[in-house]
CSV table of C-alpha atoms in Angstrom, one decimal:
chain,number,residue,atom,x,y,z
A,1,UNK,CA,-10.3,-9.3,35.6
A,2,UNK,CA,-12.8,-9.4,32.8
A,3,UNK,CA,-11.9,-13.0,32.0
A,4,UNK,CA,-9.4,-15.6,33.0
A,5,UNK,CA,-5.8,-15.5,31.9
A,6,UNK,CA,-4.8,-18.0,29.3
A,7,UNK,CA,-1.5,-18.9,27.8
A,8,UNK,CA,-2.0,-16.6,24.9
A,9,UNK,CA,-2.2,-13.6,27.1
A,10,UNK,CA,1.0,-14.5,28.8
A,11,UNK,CA,2.7,-15.1,25.5
A,12,UNK,CA,1.6,-11.8,24.0
A,13,UNK,CA,2.6,-9.9,27.2
A,14,UNK,CA,6.0,-11.6,27.4
A,15,UNK,CA,6.7,-10.9,23.6
A,16,UNK,CA,5.7,-7.3,24.1
A,17,UNK,CA,7.9,-6.9,27.2
A,18,UNK,CA,10.8,-8.8,25.4
A,19,UNK,CA,10.4,-6.5,22.4
A,20,UNK,CA,10.7,-3.4,24.6
A,21,UNK,CA,13.9,-4.9,26.1
A,22,UNK,CA,15.3,-5.6,22.6
A,23,UNK,CA,14.3,-2.2,21.4
A,24,UNK,CA,16.1,-0.7,24.4
A,25,UNK,CA,19.2,-2.5,23.5
A,26,UNK,CA,19.1,-1.6,19.9
A,27,UNK,CA,18.6,2.1,20.9
A,28,UNK,CA,21.3,1.9,23.4
A,29,UNK,CA,23.7,0.9,20.7
A,30,UNK,CA,22.4,3.7,18.6
A,31,UNK,CA,23.0,6.2,21.3
A,32,UNK,CA,26.6,5.0,21.7
A,33,UNK,CA,27.0,5.5,18.0
A,34,UNK,CA,25.4,9.0,18.3
A,35,UNK,CA,27.7,9.8,21.2
A,36,UNK,CA,30.7,9.1,19.1
A,37,UNK,CA,29.4,11.4,16.4
A,38,UNK,CA,28.6,14.2,18.9
A,39,UNK,CA,32.0,14.0,20.4
A,40,UNK,CA,33.6,14.8,17.0
A,41,UNK,CA,32.0,18.3,17.0
A,42,UNK,CA,33.4,21.4,18.7
A,43,UNK,CA,30.2,22.4,20.5
A,44,UNK,CA,29.8,20.6,24.0
A,45,UNK,CA,26.1,21.0,24.2
A,46,UNK,CA,25.4,18.0,21.8
A,47,UNK,CA,27.4,15.8,24.1
A,48,UNK,CA,25.3,16.8,27.0
A,49,UNK,CA,22.1,16.2,25.1
A,50,UNK,CA,23.2,12.8,23.7
A,51,UNK,CA,24.3,11.8,27.2
A,52,UNK,CA,21.0,12.5,28.7
A,53,UNK,CA,19.2,10.8,25.8
A,54,UNK,CA,21.3,7.7,26.5
A,55,UNK,CA,19.2,7.3,29.6
A,56,UNK,CA,15.8,8.4,28.5
A,57,UNK,CA,15.5,6.5,25.2
A,58,UNK,CA,16.2,2.9,26.3
A,59,UNK,CA,14.1,3.2,29.4
A,60,UNK,CA,11.3,4.6,27.4
A,61,UNK,CA,11.4,1.6,25.2
A,62,UNK,CA,11.2,-0.7,28.2
A,63,UNK,CA,8.2,1.4,29.8
A,64,UNK,CA,6.5,1.1,26.2
A,65,UNK,CA,7.0,-2.6,26.3
A,66,UNK,CA,5.5,-2.9,29.7
A,67,UNK,CA,2.6,-0.7,28.7
A,68,UNK,CA,1.9,-2.9,25.7
A,69,UNK,CA,2.3,-6.0,27.8
A,70,UNK,CA,-0.2,-4.6,30.4
A,71,UNK,CA,-2.7,-3.7,27.7
A,72,UNK,CA,-2.5,-7.4,26.4
A,73,UNK,CA,-3.7,-8.8,29.8
A,74,UNK,CA,-7.3,-8.8,30.8
A,75,UNK,CA,-7.1,-6.5,33.7
A,76,UNK,CA,-9.8,-4.6,35.5
A,77,UNK,CA,-10.3,-0.9,34.8
A,78,UNK,CA,-8.9,-0.2,38.3
A,79,UNK,CA,-5.8,-2.3,37.8
A,80,UNK,CA,-5.2,-1.0,34.3
A,81,UNK,CA,-5.4,2.6,35.6
A,82,UNK,CA,-2.9,1.9,38.4
A,83,UNK,CA,-0.6,0.3,35.9
A,84,UNK,CA,-0.9,3.1,33.4
A,85,UNK,CA,-0.3,5.7,36.1
A,86,UNK,CA,2.7,3.9,37.5
A,87,UNK,CA,4.3,3.5,34.2
A,88,UNK,CA,3.5,7.2,33.5
A,89,UNK,CA,5.2,8.1,36.8
A,90,UNK,CA,8.3,6.2,36.1
A,91,UNK,CA,8.6,7.8,32.6
A,92,UNK,CA,8.2,11.2,34.2
A,93,UNK,CA,10.8,10.6,36.8
A,94,UNK,CA,13.3,9.3,34.1
A,95,UNK,CA,12.6,12.4,31.9
A,96,UNK,CA,12.9,14.8,34.9
A,97,UNK,CA,16.4,13.5,36.0
A,98,UNK,CA,17.5,13.5,32.3
A,99,UNK,CA,16.3,17.1,31.9
A,100,UNK,CA,18.1,18.0,35.1
A,101,UNK,CA,21.3,16.5,33.7
A,102,UNK,CA,20.9,18.3,30.3
A,103,UNK,CA,20.3,21.7,32.0
A,104,UNK,CA,23.1,21.2,34.4
A,105,UNK,CA,25.4,20.0,31.7
A,106,UNK,CA,24.7,23.0,29.5
A,107,UNK,CA,25.2,25.4,32.5
A,108,UNK,CA,28.6,23.7,33.2
A,109,UNK,CA,29.6,24.1,29.6
A,110,UNK,CA,28.6,27.8,29.4
A,111,UNK,CA,30.3,28.4,32.7
A,112,UNK,CA,33.5,26.5,31.5
A,113,UNK,CA,33.7,28.6,28.4
A,114,UNK,CA,33.6,31.9,30.4
A,115,UNK,CA,36.7,33.0,32.1
A,116,UNK,CA,36.3,33.9,35.8
A,117,UNK,CA,33.2,31.9,36.3
A,118,UNK,CA,34.6,28.4,36.4
A,119,UNK,CA,35.5,28.6,40.1
A,120,UNK,CA,31.8,29.0,41.1
A,121,UNK,CA,30.3,26.9,38.3
A,122,UNK,CA,29.6,23.9,40.5
A,123,UNK,CA,27.3,26.0,42.7
A,124,UNK,CA,25.4,27.1,39.6
A,125,UNK,CA,25.2,23.6,38.3
A,126,UNK,CA,23.9,22.4,41.5
A,127,UNK,CA,21.3,25.2,41.9
A,128,UNK,CA,20.2,24.5,38.4
A,129,UNK,CA,19.8,20.9,39.0
A,130,UNK,CA,17.8,21.4,42.2
A,131,UNK,CA,15.4,24.0,40.5
A,132,UNK,CA,14.9,21.4,37.5
A,133,UNK,CA,14.1,18.6,39.9
A,134,UNK,CA,11.8,20.7,42.0
């Protein structure tokens, strides 16, 4: 640490983390509304994309709140680097799983729209999901 922790540091970090959580709740409500709007359209791809965003967007707000909270604390350069790398890794994992869900959902919607392909659609969806996760 570059200096001792004081109450102000804890308050700022707590407010930043709470703000990230509140933003996640607001964004989650917004994503629910967007999901209702997307379900009204004929194209199924927007449903898949909104479903994936329902996971990424709120968690991104929480990670952003945690990043701001960590930057408010007087951490050493080594600890700050570890925190930044950890938060980046969490965000990458969330985005990767969401991207796999989007691509697999799009493959499933395309396969469902084709006749004769629906029987083998699950194998294509699973292969696509594994490729994206890899």
